[in-house]
Structure formats: structure tokens, C-alpha cells
């Protein structure tokens, strides 16, 4: 099968981690940009990317890129794409996208133009005046940046952060892809104790368990491209088998605590759905009594921000308490805290050794890394 270009959007700040993941999977010509990673691979790599990526948001198959300074140029460029190679006679092909810093700025109008171009070409090829669109979904995406339009097919469906284990959650959940990135940045590999004293619905600890076990995060969910006729179903079976062969067995010391008993109950339920209930523990616990045993370990946590869960003053008081607890933590433990509060360090009582800008959904945050 001919090589494809894949585009992997990601949260800002995680591009380097996604690039590293893609290289480890053996794809070629990896290019790291703002909010995305590009790479080249075969059709067999499409399932591998979807199943294995921990920090990417979705996998897009890039079909074309061309200048589009007018609706006519957009129509002609979209018409030139061989849609019939990908979308069958009965395929659904909805269109969505975005436009920035371009002469074409009306997204609804651009959607209509791309849809019309694809429909007219498919209609000519299949000899139909009206396409039924009753089959599998082939989501078309467009991105128009500085008058350059790029067209994609979305192979993923619901974003890769939707692993399938979090059917319910507490308020203000942390996106799974961001939680996985925080665990990776802590350098946790399963050998040392891992703690999250503000565990909420358990996302960080569960992602740590998946990483410790080297379990592919996409194994428990489905993807739109699994129903695509032109993509050999054997690729999905092979990718799943390869992923399962890489899993580790072993005992791990992973713990999450929260003062809210409802959150702890949900975290435990989510761990069962993720298949890691045997290697991660969740307890109702007050951060004031938080302790760590052992010479080495990682603490990765997402305390309330004071924007959605607690009033600002309550959050600040919590940061002070956690700062006091920090002095009881053995000196070789690594501590990572994500928050949107601009003065977290002041209330925590010390400056971070490293600070990294990240986004939790649409909330701009900083990831603070502490080590003594």
C-alpha cells in the first residue's frame, strides 16, 4: 500500500511527547509543529497509531493541501481529491473544520463548498444524483491557515482521550491524554511508588497504571476507521496483537486519594473499566495526613484550581496545606502539580525547579515540577 501522511493534533505543550511516541512506533519523516505532529506511514500504521498513542488527540489521514484564497479555489482543490478511493457508494461524509488568518473565514460556507465538491465527484463516479450516506462514517476535516487549505479524513472518531474507561466522572475532570503526559514527564516507569493525593475520578493514577503495564490505551474502544472497507481488517487484528504482546505483568505501587468519598468510588469503578483495579488503589484520604514511604517515588497531581470546583480562597488554603505536607516527603521524590492558579508557587511556599505551560481543555495551566 502506498505511503500516507498522518497528522496528529495534540494539546499545546505536548507536541514533543507525541513526536517521541510516533518515532518509537517506527513511523518516518516525523515533523513536530504547533499543536500537531506529522509523519509518514502505511495503512498498517493507522491502527497502530490509534491504539498506541497516549498523548495525541486523534489521527488524521492527510489527503491534499492547496492554496485557497477564494471559494472557487477551495471548490477546485476539493474536487481534485480522489474521494472515491476512500469513501464508498453509501459512505457518510460529513464535513467540519476551521479557518484562521485567511481570506476564507466563514466556516459554514467552507463546509458547504467542500461538501459540494466531494458530493459532485462521488456522484459522478458512482453514477448517482443523490448519495444515500447510510453506511460507515468518513469524517472530512479541513484546516485553512494563511490561505492554505489542508483536507483530511478523521480515522479516530471520538478523540483519543476517550479511552473508554471513564463513563462517568466528577466535576472538572483532567483529560486522559494530559494525565498520561504528566505521568510520562514525571519519568514514572512502574518501578517506584506513585501517588496522587487529589485523585478525583482517578485519571492520573489509572494512566500511570496503563503506562506501568505498557498497555495500549486504545485497546478497549472502537474507531471510525475500523469500518472502512478499503482498509484491511487484518491491520487492526495485527496491531491489537502487537500491542498485547508488549504488555508487562508485575506488582506496582500506585495509589490515589481524595477527601470526597464519591470521587473515590468513581475512581475505583473507572479502574475496573480500565482493567487495572488489581494494580492501583484508591482511598478516601485528607491531604493533611498525606505521607510517603520509600527513598524514591513520584507524586503527580491535579489539585482544585479555584475556578470550577472550589472558591479561589479555599484552593489557596489547600495549596498552603500541600506545601506544608511537601516538607514531610522524602527528598528524592519527584513532585509534579498542574494548576491554572498564577500564584500557586507563592501559596505552596517554594519555587518550582521547572515550569511548563499546558492546557487542560480550554484552561491555560502550568505544570510545576519540584525536587529537593
Coordinates of C-alpha atoms in Angstrom, one line a residue:
X1 CA 0.0 0.0 0.0
X2 CA 1.3 3.5 -0.9
X3 CA 2.6 5.6 2.0
X4 CA 0.3 8.1 3.7
X5 CA 0.8 11.3 5.6
X6 CA -0.7 11.3 9.0
X7 CA -1.4 14.4 11.1
X8 CA -1.8 14.0 14.9
X9 CA -3.3 17.0 16.7
X10 CA -2.4 17.4 20.3
X11 CA -2.8 19.8 23.2
X12 CA -0.4 22.7 23.1
X13 CA 2.8 21.8 25.0
X14 CA 2.6 18.1 24.3
X15 CA 4.0 18.1 20.7
X16 CA 7.4 16.8 21.7
X17 CA 6.0 13.9 23.7
X18 CA 3.7 12.9 20.8
X19 CA 6.6 13.1 18.4
X20 CA 8.6 10.8 20.6
X21 CA 5.7 8.3 20.7
X22 CA 5.4 8.3 16.9
X23 CA 9.2 7.7 16.5
X24 CA 9.0 4.8 18.9
X25 CA 6.3 3.3 16.7
X26 CA 8.7 3.4 13.8
X27 CA 7.0 5.9 11.5
X28 CA 9.1 8.1 9.3
X29 CA 9.6 11.8 8.5
X30 CA 8.3 12.9 11.9
X31 CA 7.7 16.6 12.0
X32 CA 6.8 18.4 15.2
X33 CA 4.8 21.6 14.8
X34 CA 2.5 23.8 16.9
X35 CA -0.4 21.7 18.2
X36 CA 0.3 18.8 15.8
X37 CA 2.8 16.1 14.6
X38 CA 3.1 15.0 11.0
X39 CA 4.5 11.6 10.0
X40 CA 4.5 9.2 7.1
X41 CA 3.4 5.6 7.2
X42 CA 1.4 2.8 5.6
X43 CA -2.2 1.7 6.0
X44 CA -1.0 -0.8 8.6
X45 CA 0.3 2.1 10.8
X46 CA -3.2 3.7 11.0
X47 CA -4.5 1.2 13.6
X48 CA -1.1 1.2 15.5
X49 CA -1.3 5.0 15.9
X50 CA -4.9 4.9 17.1
X51 CA -4.3 2.0 19.6
X52 CA -0.9 3.1 21.0
X53 CA -0.8 6.9 21.2
X54 CA -1.1 8.1 24.8
X55 CA -0.8 11.9 24.3
X56 CA -2.2 12.6 20.8
X57 CA -5.8 13.7 20.4
X58 CA -6.7 11.9 17.1
X59 CA -5.2 10.5 13.9
X60 CA -6.0 12.3 10.7
X61 CA -5.2 11.0 7.2
X62 CA -4.0 13.9 5.1
X63 CA -5.4 13.9 1.6
X64 CA -4.4 17.2 0.0
X65 CA -3.0 20.7 0.6
X66 CA -3.5 23.6 -1.7
X67 CA -3.9 27.5 -1.8
X68 CA -7.5 28.6 -1.2
X69 CA -7.9 32.3 -1.4
X70 CA -11.4 32.1 -2.9
X71 CA -14.4 29.8 -2.8
X72 CA -13.7 28.7 -6.4
X73 CA -10.1 27.7 -5.4
X74 CA -11.5 25.8 -2.5
X75 CA -14.0 24.0 -4.7
X76 CA -11.5 23.1 -7.3
X77 CA -8.9 21.9 -4.8
X78 CA -11.5 19.7 -3.0
X79 CA -12.8 18.4 -6.3
X80 CA -9.3 17.2 -7.3
X81 CA -9.2 14.8 -4.3
X82 CA -9.8 11.2 -5.3
X83 CA -12.6 10.8 -2.7
X84 CA -13.8 7.6 -4.4
X85 CA -10.6 5.9 -3.3
X86 CA -11.7 6.3 0.3
X87 CA -15.5 6.9 0.5
X88 CA -17.7 4.1 -0.8
X89 CA -21.0 4.5 -2.6
X90 CA -23.1 4.5 0.7
X91 CA -20.5 6.2 2.9
X92 CA -21.4 9.1 5.2
X93 CA -19.0 12.1 4.6
X94 CA -19.9 15.0 6.9
X95 CA -17.5 18.0 6.8
X96 CA -16.1 20.1 9.6
X97 CA -13.1 22.3 10.1
X98 CA -11.7 25.7 10.9
X99 CA -10.2 28.8 9.2
X100 CA -7.6 31.2 10.7
X101 CA -5.8 34.2 9.3
X102 CA -7.3 33.6 5.8
X103 CA -9.5 35.3 3.3
X104 CA -11.9 32.5 3.6
X105 CA -13.1 32.9 7.2
X106 CA -16.7 31.7 7.2
X107 CA -16.5 28.1 8.4
X108 CA -20.1 27.2 7.5
X109 CA -19.6 28.4 3.9
X110 CA -16.3 26.5 3.6
X111 CA -18.1 23.4 4.9
X112 CA -20.7 23.7 2.2
X113 CA -18.1 24.2 -0.5
X114 CA -16.0 21.1 0.5
X115 CA -19.2 19.0 0.9
X116 CA -20.5 20.0 -2.5
X117 CA -17.1 19.3 -4.2
X118 CA -16.9 15.8 -2.6
X119 CA -20.5 15.0 -3.3
X120 CA -20.3 16.0 -7.0
X121 CA -17.2 14.0 -7.6
X122 CA -18.6 10.9 -5.8
X123 CA -21.9 11.3 -7.6
X124 CA -20.1 11.3 -11.0
X125 CA -18.0 8.2 -10.1
X126 CA -20.9 6.2 -8.7
X127 CA -23.5 7.4 -11.3
X128 CA -25.8 8.8 -8.6
X129 CA -27.7 12.1 -8.5
X130 CA -28.1 11.7 -4.7
X131 CA -25.7 9.8 -2.5
X132 CA -27.5 7.7 0.2
X133 CA -24.9 8.3 3.1
X134 CA -26.3 5.3 5.0
X135 CA -23.1 3.5 5.6
X136 CA -19.9 4.0 7.7
X137 CA -18.7 7.5 8.6
X138 CA -15.8 9.1 6.7
X139 CA -15.5 12.4 8.6
X140 CA -13.9 15.0 6.4
X141 CA -11.9 17.8 8.1
X142 CA -10.4 20.9 6.6
X143 CA -8.0 23.4 8.1
X144 CA -7.4 26.7 6.3
X145 CA -4.4 28.6 7.7
X146 CA -3.0 31.7 6.0
X147 CA -4.9 30.9 2.8
X148 CA -3.6 27.3 2.6
X149 CA -6.2 24.6 2.9
X150 CA -5.5 21.0 4.0
X151 CA -8.0 18.3 3.8
X152 CA -8.1 15.2 6.0
X153 CA -10.1 12.1 6.9
X154 CA -10.6 11.6 10.6
X155 CA -9.7 8.0 11.3
X156 CA -10.4 8.1 15.0
X157 CA -14.0 9.3 15.7
X158 CA -14.3 10.4 19.3
X159 CA -11.0 11.8 20.5
X160 CA -8.2 9.5 21.6
X161 CA -8.5 10.9 25.2
X162 CA -11.8 8.9 25.4
X163 CA -10.2 5.7 26.4
X164 CA -13.5 4.0 27.3
X165 CA -12.9 3.6 31.0
X166 CA -14.4 6.9 32.2
X167 CA -18.1 6.5 31.6
X168 CA -18.8 8.9 34.5
X169 CA -16.7 11.3 36.4
X170 CA -16.5 14.1 39.0
X171 CA -16.6 17.7 38.0
X172 CA -13.7 19.3 36.1
X173 CA -12.0 16.0 35.0
X174 CA -8.5 16.0 33.7
X175 CA -8.2 14.9 30.0
X176 CA -6.7 11.4 29.8
X177 CA -4.1 12.5 27.2
X178 CA -2.9 15.3 29.5
X179 CA -2.8 12.9 32.5
X180 CA -0.7 10.5 30.6
X181 CA 1.7 13.2 29.5
X182 CA 2.1 14.3 33.2
X183 CA 3.0 10.7 34.2
X184 CA 5.5 10.5 31.3
X185 CA 7.1 13.8 32.3
X186 CA 7.5 12.5 35.9
X187 CA 9.6 9.7 34.4
X188 CA 7.5 7.1 36.0
X189 CA 8.0 3.7 34.5
X190 CA 6.5 1.4 37.1
X191 CA 9.5 0.7 39.3
X192 CA 8.9 3.3 42.1
X193 CA 5.8 4.2 44.2
X194 CA 3.3 6.5 42.5
X195 CA 1.0 8.8 44.4
X196 CA -1.9 11.2 43.6
X197 CA -3.3 12.9 46.7
X198 CA -6.0 14.8 44.8
X199 CA -7.1 11.9 42.6
X200 CA -10.7 12.9 41.7
X201 CA -12.0 10.4 39.3
X202 CA -8.7 8.6 39.2
X203 CA -7.4 9.6 35.8
X204 CA -3.8 10.2 36.6
X205 CA -3.3 7.0 38.7
X206 CA -5.1 5.0 36.0
X207 CA -2.9 6.4 33.3
X208 CA 0.1 5.6 35.4
X209 CA -1.1 2.0 35.8
X210 CA -1.6 1.7 32.0
X211 CA 2.0 3.0 31.5
X212 CA 3.4 0.7 34.1
X213 CA 1.8 -2.2 32.4
X214 CA 2.6 -0.9 29.0
X215 CA -1.0 -1.4 27.9
X216 CA -2.1 0.3 24.8
X217 CA -4.7 2.9 25.8
X218 CA -6.9 2.3 22.8
X219 CA -7.5 -1.4 23.2
X220 CA -10.9 -1.1 25.0
X221 CA -12.5 1.2 22.5
X222 CA -13.5 1.4 18.8
X223 CA -12.5 3.7 16.0
X224 CA -14.3 5.0 12.9
X225 CA -11.7 3.6 10.5
X226 CA -12.4 0.0 11.7
X227 CA -15.5 0.1 9.4
X228 CA -13.7 1.4 6.4
X229 CA -13.8 -1.1 3.5
X230 CA -10.6 0.0 1.8
X231 CA -8.5 -0.6 5.0
X232 CA -7.7 -4.3 5.5
X233 CA -9.3 -5.5 8.8
X234 CA -6.2 -7.7 9.3
X235 CA -4.3 -4.5 10.1
X236 CA -6.5 -3.9 13.2
X237 CA -6.0 -7.5 14.4
X238 CA -2.3 -7.4 13.9
X239 CA -2.0 -4.0 15.7
X240 CA -4.0 -5.3 18.6
X241 CA -2.0 -8.5 18.8
X242 CA 1.3 -6.5 18.7
X243 CA 0.1 -4.2 21.5
X244 CA -1.0 -7.0 23.7
X245 CA 2.4 -8.8 23.2
X246 CA 4.1 -5.7 24.6
X247 CA 2.2 -5.7 27.9
X248 CA 4.0 -6.4 31.2
X249 CA 3.0 -8.3 34.2
X250 CA 4.0 -7.4 37.7
X251 CA 3.2 -5.8 41.0
X252 CA 3.1 -2.0 41.2
X253 CA 2.6 0.5 44.0
X254 CA 0.1 3.0 42.6
X255 CA -2.2 5.0 44.9
X256 CA -4.8 7.8 44.7
X257 CA -6.6 9.5 47.5
X258 CA -9.3 12.1 47.7
X259 CA -11.3 13.6 50.5
X260 CA -14.6 13.1 48.6
X261 CA -15.9 9.6 49.0
X262 CA -18.0 9.9 45.8
X263 CA -14.8 10.7 43.8
X264 CA -13.1 7.7 45.3
X265 CA -16.0 5.4 44.5
X266 CA -16.0 6.6 40.9
X267 CA -12.2 6.2 40.6
X268 CA -12.5 2.6 41.7
X269 CA -15.2 2.0 39.1
X270 CA -13.1 3.6 36.4
X271 CA -10.1 1.4 37.4
X272 CA -12.2 -1.7 36.9
X273 CA -13.3 -0.5 33.5
X274 CA -9.7 0.2 32.6
X275 CA -8.7 -3.3 33.7
X276 CA -6.1 -2.0 36.3
X277 CA -8.1 -2.5 39.5
X278 CA -5.5 -5.1 40.6
X279 CA -2.5 -2.7 40.5
X280 CA -4.0 0.7 41.6
X281 CA -5.6 1.6 44.9
X282 CA -7.9 4.4 45.8
X283 CA -8.8 5.6 49.3
X284 CA -10.7 8.3 51.0
X285 CA -7.9 10.5 52.4
X286 CA -7.2 14.0 53.6
X287 CA -4.1 15.6 52.1
X288 CA -3.2 16.9 55.6
X289 CA -2.3 13.3 56.6
X290 CA -0.6 12.5 53.3
X291 CA 2.7 10.6 53.7
X292 CA 5.2 8.9 51.5
X293 CA 7.4 5.9 52.4
X294 CA 10.5 4.8 50.5
X295 CA 13.5 6.6 49.2
X296 CA 12.2 7.3 45.6
X297 CA 8.8 7.9 44.1
X298 CA 6.6 10.2 42.0
X299 CA 3.8 12.4 43.1
X300 CA 1.7 13.6 40.2
X301 CA -1.5 15.5 41.0
X302 CA -4.2 17.9 39.8
X303 CA -5.5 19.9 42.8
X304 CA -8.6 22.0 42.5
X305 CA -8.0 25.3 40.6
X306 CA -10.4 27.6 42.4
X307 CA -12.2 28.2 39.1
X308 CA -14.6 25.4 38.8
X309 CA -14.5 23.3 42.0
X310 CA -13.6 25.4 44.9
X311 CA -13.7 29.1 45.6
X312 CA -10.3 30.7 45.0
X313 CA -9.5 31.3 48.7
X314 CA -10.3 27.6 49.5
X315 CA -8.0 26.5 46.7
X316 CA -5.2 28.8 48.0
X317 CA -5.6 27.4 51.5
X318 CA -5.3 23.9 50.1
X319 CA -2.1 24.8 48.3
X320 CA -0.6 26.1 51.6
X321 CA -1.5 22.8 53.3
X322 CA 0.0 20.8 50.4
X323 CA 3.2 23.0 50.7
X324 CA 3.4 22.1 54.4
X325 CA 3.0 18.4 53.6
X326 CA 5.7 18.7 51.0
X327 CA 8.4 19.1 53.7
X328 CA 7.5 15.6 55.0
X329 CA 8.1 14.0 51.7
X330 CA 11.4 12.2 51.3
X331 CA 13.9 14.4 49.4
X332 CA 14.4 12.1 46.4
X333 CA 10.7 12.0 45.5
X334 CA 9.7 13.9 42.3
X335 CA 6.5 16.1 42.6
X336 CA 4.5 17.4 39.6
X337 CA 1.5 19.7 40.1
X338 CA -0.8 21.1 37.4
X339 CA -2.9 24.2 38.1
X340 CA -4.2 27.3 36.4
X341 CA -3.6 29.5 39.5
X342 CA -1.0 32.1 38.6
X343 CA 0.4 32.3 42.1
X344 CA 0.5 28.7 43.0
X345 CA 4.2 28.8 44.0
X346 CA 3.6 31.6 46.5
X347 CA 0.9 29.7 48.3
X348 CA 2.8 26.4 48.0
X349 CA 5.8 28.1 49.7
X350 CA 8.6 27.4 47.2
X351 CA 9.5 27.9 43.6
X352 CA 9.4 25.0 41.1
X353 CA 12.6 23.7 39.5
X354 CA 10.8 23.5 36.2
X355 CA 7.6 25.0 34.9
X356 CA 5.8 24.0 31.7
X357 CA 2.8 25.7 30.0
X358 CA 0.0 23.3 29.2
X359 CA -3.8 23.3 28.6
X360 CA -6.5 21.3 30.4
X361 CA -9.3 21.6 27.9
X362 CA -9.5 25.4 27.3
X363 CA -7.9 26.3 30.6
X364 CA -4.3 27.6 30.4
X365 CA -2.3 25.8 33.1
X366 CA 1.3 25.4 34.4
X367 CA 2.9 22.1 35.3
X368 CA 5.2 22.7 38.2
X369 CA 8.0 20.2 38.9
X370 CA 9.6 20.1 42.3
X371 CA 12.6 18.1 43.5
X372 CA 14.9 18.6 46.5

